[in-house]
Amino acid sequence: MALSARDIFETLSEWPHRGVGTEEEMEAREMLMAKLSGEIDVDVNEEGFFTPRSYLPFFWLIALGQCFFVLLAGFAPLVMMVGGLMLLLSHLWFFDWRVARLVWLTARSTTANLVARKGAGRRLFILMAHIDSAPASFAYRPQQVKHFKLNIWLATGIVSFGVWVPLATLSGIDVPMAVQGFCALALVVQGVLASVDYWRFGYTPGANDNLTGIAAATEVASRLWANMPDDSEVRLVITSAEEAGMLGAQHYWEQHEAELHARETHVLNFDTVGFGRLAYVIESGGFTPVYYDTPLAHAAHALVKLNKKFEHIGPARHKVGDFDSVWFVRDGISALTLAAYDEHGHMPHIHTMEDSVEKIELDRVEEAARFGEAIIRLVPKRGQKQRKARGSRP
């Protein structure tokens, strides 16, 4: 009998949070491994890596580094400007959801991605979800999250002080100490605002973000393992450190990149599917957009047209942050994320202490599992699709 999303959700909700690298995260992952060990012919293992426990150490590295370059601009303006530019670029890469190597310098904890696999063949189907829960965040308070992109642009402007002040000094402009002090203060205040809710509350319960995704992805994997697609391997990848910058998925992508390109790979990610209207994400991104014009997206679009059970599911453009799938789709690998949104296109309660079990619609989680399985089974083999296209020419 296949594992059920409802049972997985209820089992893993026993832990108050699953912060990256914490004992709670490790215990929840071990419980899921125990559940998966009962699956027939499924190989279960962990792929460990070293990571920061959240994005906050990176934020503080940027903030304090730029303070240093601002306050010492008068002593070596060229050196300070170059240093400030490097930190600004790291900030831009991070919030455009690209590889920012500087974030790995703040790694202090060991965690792991859980990988369960069955089957062999040319096609590789990966069901993905992250297990870690987010630190509580001021930016995700209801009155703030609606202005998320504006806040990112404002934060970027403040971080750029580390470039503009040394550049002005290098150009012969006398920047008063009061201005330098104001810029440094703004950088510190920005770090405090980013951290204050975590200092007060710690990690969030993470019921919707992302126990729901784990539950749905696990059920889909279990159902596929019970009735395997032809010429395929089905792999469940439960990542960690998503809330530190999608680092677990980045690590997995980098470690397996050659294999992923050598096979016909499809990555179906589940993230925050427990409240609101289920959707498949066709656009995300930070400063630059990411488009999901992939075989998985095409299958999802066809499915909602073909099956009346799914006709209420539609495409979505994600507005806040990004998903584990971003590394794969940017690298030309077929990928798609399923998520759920309220009427305003937001994910209520995530990254706050309100993201609790009581607010979850388990029927929505089960629907995500059914939809996900149907998408996988609808994806044609690459050769079949090409033959159909050639046969359709006049």
Short mmCIF file of C-alpha atoms in Angstrom, two decimals:
data_model
loop_
_atom_site.label_atom_id
_atom_site.label_comp_id
_atom_site.label_asym_id
_atom_site.label_seq_id
_atom_site.Cartn_x
_atom_site.Cartn_y
_atom_site.Cartn_z
CA MET A 1 0.00 0.00 0.00
CA ALA A 2 1.35 3.41 -0.99
CA LEU A 3 2.38 5.90 1.66
CA SER A 4 -0.26 8.58 2.13
CA ALA A 5 0.31 12.33 2.25
CA ARG A 6 -2.04 12.59 5.22
CA ASP A 7 -0.09 10.05 7.28
CA ILE A 8 3.29 11.60 6.42
CA PHE A 9 2.04 15.06 7.33
CA GLU A 10 0.56 13.97 10.64
CA THR A 11 3.68 12.01 11.59
CA LEU A 12 6.17 14.78 10.85
CA SER A 13 4.04 17.49 12.45
CA GLU A 14 5.07 16.14 15.87
CA TRP A 15 8.20 18.30 15.73
CA PRO A 16 7.76 21.99 16.66
CA HIS A 17 10.12 23.06 13.85
CA ARG A 18 12.78 21.64 11.53
CA GLY A 19 15.40 24.39 11.42
CA VAL A 20 18.43 23.67 9.24
CA GLY A 21 21.01 21.54 11.02
CA THR A 22 18.98 21.26 14.21
CA GLU A 23 18.23 18.10 16.14
CA GLU A 24 14.56 18.53 15.25
CA GLU A 25 15.31 18.50 11.53
CA MET A 26 17.53 15.44 11.87
CA GLU A 27 14.89 13.52 13.84
CA ALA A 28 12.15 14.39 11.36
CA ARG A 29 14.36 13.26 8.47
CA GLU A 30 15.16 10.00 10.26
CA MET A 31 11.46 9.38 10.84
CA LEU A 32 10.78 9.87 7.14
CA MET A 33 13.64 7.50 6.30
CA ALA A 34 12.05 4.90 8.57
CA LYS A 35 8.77 5.29 6.68
CA LEU A 36 10.53 4.93 3.34
CA SER A 37 12.49 1.86 4.42
CA GLY A 38 9.29 -0.17 4.16
CA GLU A 39 8.98 0.52 0.43
CA ILE A 40 9.86 -2.52 -1.69
CA ASP A 41 13.19 -2.35 -3.59
CA VAL A 42 13.66 1.33 -2.72
CA ASP A 43 17.20 2.41 -1.83
CA VAL A 44 17.26 5.12 0.86
CA ASN A 45 20.31 7.19 1.81
CA GLU A 46 21.51 10.62 2.87
CA GLU A 47 23.86 13.00 1.08
CA GLY A 48 25.43 15.23 3.70
CA PHE A 49 26.83 18.74 3.28
CA PHE A 50 27.98 21.73 5.33
CA THR A 51 25.62 24.72 5.39
CA PRO A 52 24.57 27.90 7.19
CA ARG A 53 21.50 27.48 9.39
CA SER A 54 19.67 30.34 7.66
CA TYR A 55 20.22 33.27 5.34
CA LEU A 56 20.84 35.61 8.29
CA PRO A 57 24.61 35.06 8.67
CA PHE A 58 24.99 35.99 5.00
CA PHE A 59 22.87 39.10 5.51
CA TRP A 60 25.03 40.17 8.45
CA LEU A 61 28.23 39.46 6.51
CA ILE A 62 26.98 41.82 3.80
CA ALA A 63 25.75 44.47 6.26
CA LEU A 64 28.84 44.60 8.47
CA GLY A 65 31.18 44.33 5.49
CA GLN A 66 29.53 47.32 3.82
CA CYS A 67 29.67 49.24 7.10
CA PHE A 68 33.42 48.65 7.13
CA PHE A 69 33.84 49.88 3.56
CA VAL A 70 31.68 52.94 4.20
CA LEU A 71 33.40 54.02 7.40
CA LEU A 72 36.94 53.45 6.06
CA ALA A 73 36.31 54.95 2.62
CA GLY A 74 38.57 57.89 3.39
CA PHE A 75 41.63 55.73 4.04
CA ALA A 76 41.75 53.56 0.90
CA PRO A 77 38.78 54.49 -1.30
CA LEU A 78 39.71 52.28 -4.27
CA VAL A 79 40.15 49.19 -2.12
CA MET A 80 36.94 49.93 -0.22
CA MET A 81 34.99 50.48 -3.44
CA VAL A 82 36.18 47.17 -4.90
CA GLY A 83 35.29 45.35 -1.67
CA GLY A 84 31.87 47.02 -1.57
CA LEU A 85 31.25 46.09 -5.20
CA MET A 86 32.03 42.44 -4.49
CA LEU A 87 29.53 42.36 -1.61
CA LEU A 88 26.90 44.17 -3.69
CA LEU A 89 27.30 41.62 -6.48
CA SER A 90 26.94 38.78 -3.98
CA HIS A 91 23.72 40.39 -2.71
CA LEU A 92 22.41 40.75 -6.27
CA TRP A 93 23.24 37.15 -7.16
CA PHE A 94 21.62 35.86 -3.99
CA PHE A 95 18.35 37.75 -4.53
CA ASP A 96 18.26 36.85 -8.19
CA TRP A 97 18.43 33.25 -6.98
CA ARG A 98 21.75 32.51 -8.61
CA VAL A 99 24.87 30.88 -7.22
CA ALA A 100 26.39 33.24 -4.64
CA ARG A 101 29.52 31.50 -3.36
CA LEU A 102 29.92 33.96 -0.50
CA VAL A 103 26.89 32.50 1.29
CA TRP A 104 28.76 29.21 1.75
CA LEU A 105 31.44 31.01 3.79
CA THR A 106 28.87 31.31 6.58
CA ALA A 107 28.34 27.52 6.77
CA ARG A 108 28.58 26.24 10.35
CA SER A 109 26.27 23.19 10.46
CA THR A 110 26.04 19.73 8.95
CA THR A 111 22.79 18.57 7.38
CA ALA A 112 21.75 16.23 4.57
CA ASN A 113 19.50 15.71 1.59
CA LEU A 114 17.44 12.52 1.82
CA VAL A 115 17.40 10.49 -1.40
CA ALA A 116 15.20 7.45 -2.08
CA ARG A 117 15.29 5.76 -5.47
CA LYS A 118 13.88 2.85 -7.41
CA GLY A 119 14.15 1.66 -10.97
CA ALA A 120 16.50 2.23 -13.88
CA GLY A 121 16.18 3.59 -17.37
CA ARG A 122 16.82 6.52 -19.65
CA ARG A 123 14.24 8.70 -17.92
CA LEU A 124 14.74 10.08 -14.42
CA PHE A 125 11.78 11.50 -12.52
CA ILE A 126 12.70 13.43 -9.37
CA LEU A 127 10.03 14.33 -6.82
CA MET A 128 11.46 17.11 -4.67
CA ALA A 129 10.47 19.00 -1.51
CA HIS A 130 12.44 20.68 1.27
CA ILE A 131 12.20 19.54 4.88
CA ASP A 132 13.63 22.56 6.71
CA SER A 133 11.39 25.21 8.21
CA ALA A 134 12.12 28.91 7.88
CA PRO A 135 13.34 31.35 10.51
CA ALA A 136 10.57 33.76 11.51
CA SER A 137 10.86 36.84 9.33
CA PHE A 138 9.74 40.47 9.64
CA ALA A 139 9.60 40.67 5.83
CA TYR A 140 6.84 38.03 5.75
CA ARG A 141 4.51 39.72 8.20
CA PRO A 142 1.13 40.23 6.48
CA GLN A 143 1.58 44.01 6.19
CA GLN A 144 5.11 43.60 4.79
CA VAL A 145 4.96 40.64 2.41
CA LYS A 146 2.74 42.46 -0.07
CA HIS A 147 5.67 44.86 -0.62
CA PHE A 148 8.31 42.12 -0.79
CA LYS A 149 9.87 43.09 -4.13
CA LEU A 150 9.88 46.78 -3.21
CA ASN A 151 11.64 45.91 0.04
CA ILE A 152 14.27 43.92 -1.87
CA TRP A 153 14.96 46.91 -4.10
CA LEU A 154 15.19 49.20 -1.06
CA ALA A 155 17.56 46.74 0.63
CA THR A 156 19.68 46.68 -2.52
CA GLY A 157 19.88 50.45 -2.48
CA ILE A 158 21.10 50.40 1.12
CA VAL A 159 23.67 47.69 0.38
CA SER A 160 24.98 49.83 -2.49
CA PHE A 161 26.14 52.45 0.05
CA GLY A 162 29.25 50.31 0.33
CA VAL A 163 30.05 51.23 -3.29
CA TRP A 164 28.76 54.80 -3.57
CA VAL A 165 30.51 56.27 -0.53
CA PRO A 166 34.01 55.00 -1.48
CA LEU A 167 33.34 55.97 -5.13
CA ALA A 168 32.39 59.51 -4.08
CA THR A 169 35.54 59.77 -1.97
CA LEU A 170 37.64 58.42 -4.84
CA SER A 171 36.12 61.10 -7.08
CA GLY A 172 37.26 63.85 -4.73
CA ILE A 173 33.94 64.45 -3.01
CA ASP A 174 34.27 65.04 0.71
CA VAL A 175 31.69 62.75 2.31
CA PRO A 176 30.93 64.07 5.82
CA MET A 177 31.30 61.65 8.71
CA ALA A 178 27.64 62.24 9.52
CA VAL A 179 26.66 60.84 6.10
CA GLN A 180 28.98 57.88 6.52
CA GLY A 181 27.51 57.24 9.95
CA PHE A 182 23.96 57.41 8.56
CA CYS A 183 24.81 54.90 5.81
CA ALA A 184 26.41 52.53 8.33
CA LEU A 185 23.42 52.88 10.64
CA ALA A 186 21.01 52.10 7.80
CA LEU A 187 22.95 48.90 7.04
CA VAL A 188 22.83 47.80 10.68
CA VAL A 189 19.11 48.64 11.01
CA GLN A 190 18.43 46.59 7.89
CA GLY A 191 20.20 43.61 9.46
CA VAL A 192 18.25 44.04 12.69
CA LEU A 193 14.92 44.14 10.86
CA ALA A 194 15.83 40.99 8.96
CA SER A 195 16.72 39.24 12.22
CA VAL A 196 14.33 40.57 14.84
CA ASP A 197 11.55 38.01 14.43
CA TYR A 198 14.05 35.14 14.44
CA TRP A 199 15.61 36.52 17.62
CA ARG A 200 12.15 36.67 19.18
CA PHE A 201 10.61 33.42 17.95
CA GLY A 202 13.28 31.21 16.36
CA TYR A 203 12.23 28.83 13.60
CA THR A 204 8.64 28.66 12.39
CA PRO A 205 6.51 25.48 12.65
CA GLY A 206 6.66 25.15 8.86
CA ALA A 207 3.39 23.27 8.48
CA ASN A 208 2.54 24.68 5.06
CA ASP A 209 6.14 25.57 4.22
CA ASN A 210 6.95 22.78 3.79
CA LEU A 211 5.50 19.75 5.57
CA THR A 212 2.76 19.82 2.96
CA GLY A 213 5.28 19.56 0.14
CA ILE A 214 7.08 16.62 1.79
CA ALA A 215 3.79 14.81 2.29
CA ALA A 216 2.65 15.30 -1.31
CA ALA A 217 6.02 14.44 -2.88
CA THR A 218 6.36 11.30 -0.76
CA GLU A 219 2.92 10.03 -1.73
CA VAL A 220 3.62 10.63 -5.41
CA ALA A 221 6.93 8.77 -5.19
CA SER A 222 5.33 5.87 -3.34
CA ARG A 223 2.51 5.56 -5.88
CA LEU A 224 4.96 5.65 -8.79
CA TRP A 225 7.20 3.05 -7.14
CA ALA A 226 4.18 0.76 -6.88
CA ASN A 227 3.48 1.12 -10.62
CA MET A 228 6.69 2.24 -12.29
CA PRO A 229 6.69 4.25 -15.53
CA ASP A 230 8.45 2.49 -18.41
CA ASP A 231 12.21 2.91 -18.87
CA SER A 232 12.42 5.12 -15.78
CA GLU A 233 13.95 5.69 -12.39
CA VAL A 234 11.80 7.44 -9.81
CA ARG A 235 13.73 9.34 -7.17
CA LEU A 236 12.47 11.19 -4.09
CA VAL A 237 14.81 14.01 -3.02
CA ILE A 238 14.00 15.73 0.27
CA THR A 239 16.34 18.70 0.46
CA SER A 240 17.57 20.72 3.40
CA ALA A 241 18.75 24.36 3.64
CA GLU A 242 16.09 25.63 1.24
CA GLU A 243 15.39 28.40 3.72
CA ALA A 244 19.06 29.39 3.68
CA GLY A 245 18.90 30.12 -0.04
CA MET A 246 17.83 26.85 -1.72
CA LEU A 247 21.29 25.54 -0.81
CA GLY A 248 20.37 21.86 -0.44
CA ALA A 249 18.93 21.77 -3.95
CA GLN A 250 21.91 23.75 -5.24
CA HIS A 251 24.26 21.21 -3.67
CA TYR A 252 22.27 18.32 -5.17
CA TRP A 253 22.23 19.93 -8.62
CA GLU A 254 25.97 20.58 -8.57
CA GLN A 255 26.81 17.07 -7.34
CA HIS A 256 24.59 15.34 -9.92
CA GLU A 257 24.71 17.78 -12.84
CA ALA A 258 26.45 15.42 -15.26
CA GLU A 259 23.96 12.62 -14.57
CA LEU A 260 20.97 14.96 -14.85
CA HIS A 261 22.07 16.09 -18.31
CA ALA A 262 22.98 12.59 -19.45
CA ARG A 263 19.44 11.36 -18.87
CA GLU A 264 15.97 12.60 -19.72
CA THR A 265 15.44 14.28 -16.35
CA HIS A 266 12.27 15.85 -14.98
CA VAL A 267 12.22 17.55 -11.55
CA LEU A 268 8.78 18.07 -10.01
CA ASN A 269 9.01 20.18 -6.87
CA PHE A 270 6.30 20.55 -4.21
CA ASP A 271 6.40 23.66 -2.03
CA THR A 272 3.64 25.06 0.20
CA VAL A 273 0.64 23.18 -1.18
CA GLY A 274 -1.59 23.17 1.91
CA PHE A 275 -3.67 26.35 1.73
CA GLY A 276 -5.51 28.13 -1.07
CA ARG A 277 -5.77 27.31 -4.76
CA LEU A 278 -3.36 24.77 -6.20
CA ALA A 279 -1.29 26.00 -9.15
CA TYR A 280 1.71 25.13 -11.28
CA VAL A 281 4.31 27.89 -11.40
CA ILE A 282 5.22 29.16 -14.86
CA GLU A 283 7.27 32.18 -13.76
CA SER A 284 9.40 33.07 -10.76
CA GLY A 285 12.70 34.86 -10.26
CA GLY A 286 14.22 37.83 -8.47
CA PHE A 287 15.71 40.74 -10.42
CA THR A 288 15.36 38.73 -13.63
CA PRO A 289 12.48 36.38 -14.48
CA VAL A 290 12.66 32.59 -14.67
CA TYR A 291 10.23 30.94 -17.07
CA TYR A 292 9.09 27.32 -16.78
CA ASP A 293 8.57 26.43 -20.44
CA THR A 294 9.31 22.75 -19.87
CA PRO A 295 7.78 19.35 -20.69
CA LEU A 296 6.45 19.16 -17.13
CA ALA A 297 4.72 22.54 -17.50
CA HIS A 298 3.30 21.47 -20.85
CA ALA A 299 1.98 18.26 -19.27
CA ALA A 300 0.38 20.23 -16.42
CA HIS A 301 -1.27 22.59 -18.89
CA ALA A 302 -2.60 19.70 -20.96
CA LEU A 303 -3.82 17.87 -17.87
CA VAL A 304 -6.06 20.70 -16.68
CA LYS A 305 -7.62 20.76 -20.15
CA LEU A 306 -8.08 17.00 -20.39
CA ASN A 307 -9.22 16.09 -16.87
CA LYS A 308 -12.19 17.85 -15.28
CA LYS A 309 -10.95 16.91 -11.80
CA PHE A 310 -8.08 19.35 -12.32
CA GLU A 311 -9.75 22.06 -14.40
CA HIS A 312 -9.71 24.54 -11.49
CA ILE A 313 -5.90 24.33 -11.29
CA GLY A 314 -4.08 26.97 -13.29
CA PRO A 315 -0.72 28.60 -13.92
CA ALA A 316 0.79 31.03 -11.42
CA ARG A 317 3.51 33.67 -11.38
CA HIS A 318 5.38 33.49 -8.09
CA LYS A 319 6.04 36.88 -6.49
CA VAL A 320 7.97 36.21 -3.27
CA GLY A 321 11.30 34.36 -3.16
CA ASP A 322 11.87 31.26 -5.27
CA PHE A 323 11.92 27.46 -5.22
CA ASP A 324 14.38 24.57 -5.25
CA SER A 325 13.46 24.02 -8.90
CA VAL A 326 15.19 27.26 -9.95
CA TRP A 327 18.66 25.67 -10.23
CA PHE A 328 17.39 23.00 -12.59
CA VAL A 329 15.29 25.12 -14.91
CA ARG A 330 18.07 27.72 -15.21
CA ASP A 331 20.36 24.85 -16.28
CA GLY A 332 17.98 23.72 -19.02
CA ILE A 333 16.59 20.74 -17.10
CA SER A 334 12.86 20.06 -17.25
CA ALA A 335 11.45 21.30 -13.92
CA LEU A 336 8.22 22.56 -12.40
CA THR A 337 6.95 23.57 -8.97
CA LEU A 338 3.44 22.98 -7.62
CA ALA A 339 2.32 25.50 -4.99
CA ALA A 340 -0.91 26.96 -3.62
CA TYR A 341 -1.94 30.62 -3.33
CA ASP A 342 -4.69 32.73 -1.84
CA GLU A 343 -6.87 35.11 -3.85
CA HIS A 344 -4.11 37.76 -3.76
CA GLY A 345 -1.47 35.44 -5.17
CA HIS A 346 0.31 35.08 -1.83
CA MET A 347 1.09 32.18 0.51
CA PRO A 348 -0.46 33.23 3.83
CA HIS A 349 1.37 32.62 7.13
CA ILE A 350 4.65 31.28 5.70
CA HIS A 351 7.84 32.34 7.52
CA THR A 352 5.73 33.37 10.51
CA MET A 353 4.67 31.57 13.68
CA GLU A 354 1.17 31.36 12.19
CA ASP A 355 2.31 28.64 9.78
CA SER A 356 0.76 25.96 11.98
CA VAL A 357 -0.93 22.60 11.50
CA GLU A 358 -4.40 23.98 12.24
CA LYS A 359 -4.37 26.12 9.09
CA ILE A 360 -3.62 23.28 6.67
CA GLU A 361 -6.19 21.92 4.22
CA LEU A 362 -5.14 18.27 3.92
CA ASP A 363 -7.55 17.78 1.01
CA ARG A 364 -5.45 20.32 -0.89
CA VAL A 365 -2.26 18.37 -0.09
CA GLU A 366 -3.82 15.14 -1.35
CA GLU A 367 -4.98 16.94 -4.48
CA ALA A 368 -1.40 18.12 -5.08
CA ALA A 369 -0.25 14.50 -4.84
CA ARG A 370 -2.87 13.29 -7.32
CA PHE A 371 -2.08 16.14 -9.73
CA GLY A 372 1.65 15.54 -9.43
CA GLU A 373 1.35 11.84 -10.20
CA ALA A 374 -0.88 12.56 -13.17
CA ILE A 375 1.66 15.07 -14.54
CA ILE A 376 4.47 12.52 -14.35
CA ARG A 377 2.43 9.84 -16.07
CA LEU A 378 1.41 12.26 -18.83
CA VAL A 379 4.95 13.32 -19.74
CA PRO A 380 5.80 11.55 -23.04
CA LYS A 381 9.17 10.05 -23.74
CA ARG A 382 11.37 12.45 -25.60
CA GLY A 383 11.56 10.19 -28.65
CA GLN A 384 7.79 9.72 -28.74
CA LYS A 385 7.23 13.45 -28.67
CA GLN A 386 9.66 14.03 -31.50
CA ARG A 387 8.09 11.29 -33.63
CA LYS A 388 4.65 12.81 -33.10
CA ALA A 389 5.92 16.24 -34.11
CA ARG A 390 7.50 14.84 -37.29
CA GLY A 391 4.39 12.87 -38.12
CA SER A 392 2.20 15.92 -37.79
CA ARG A 393 3.94 17.80 -40.62
CA PRO A 394 1.97 18.08 -43.84
#
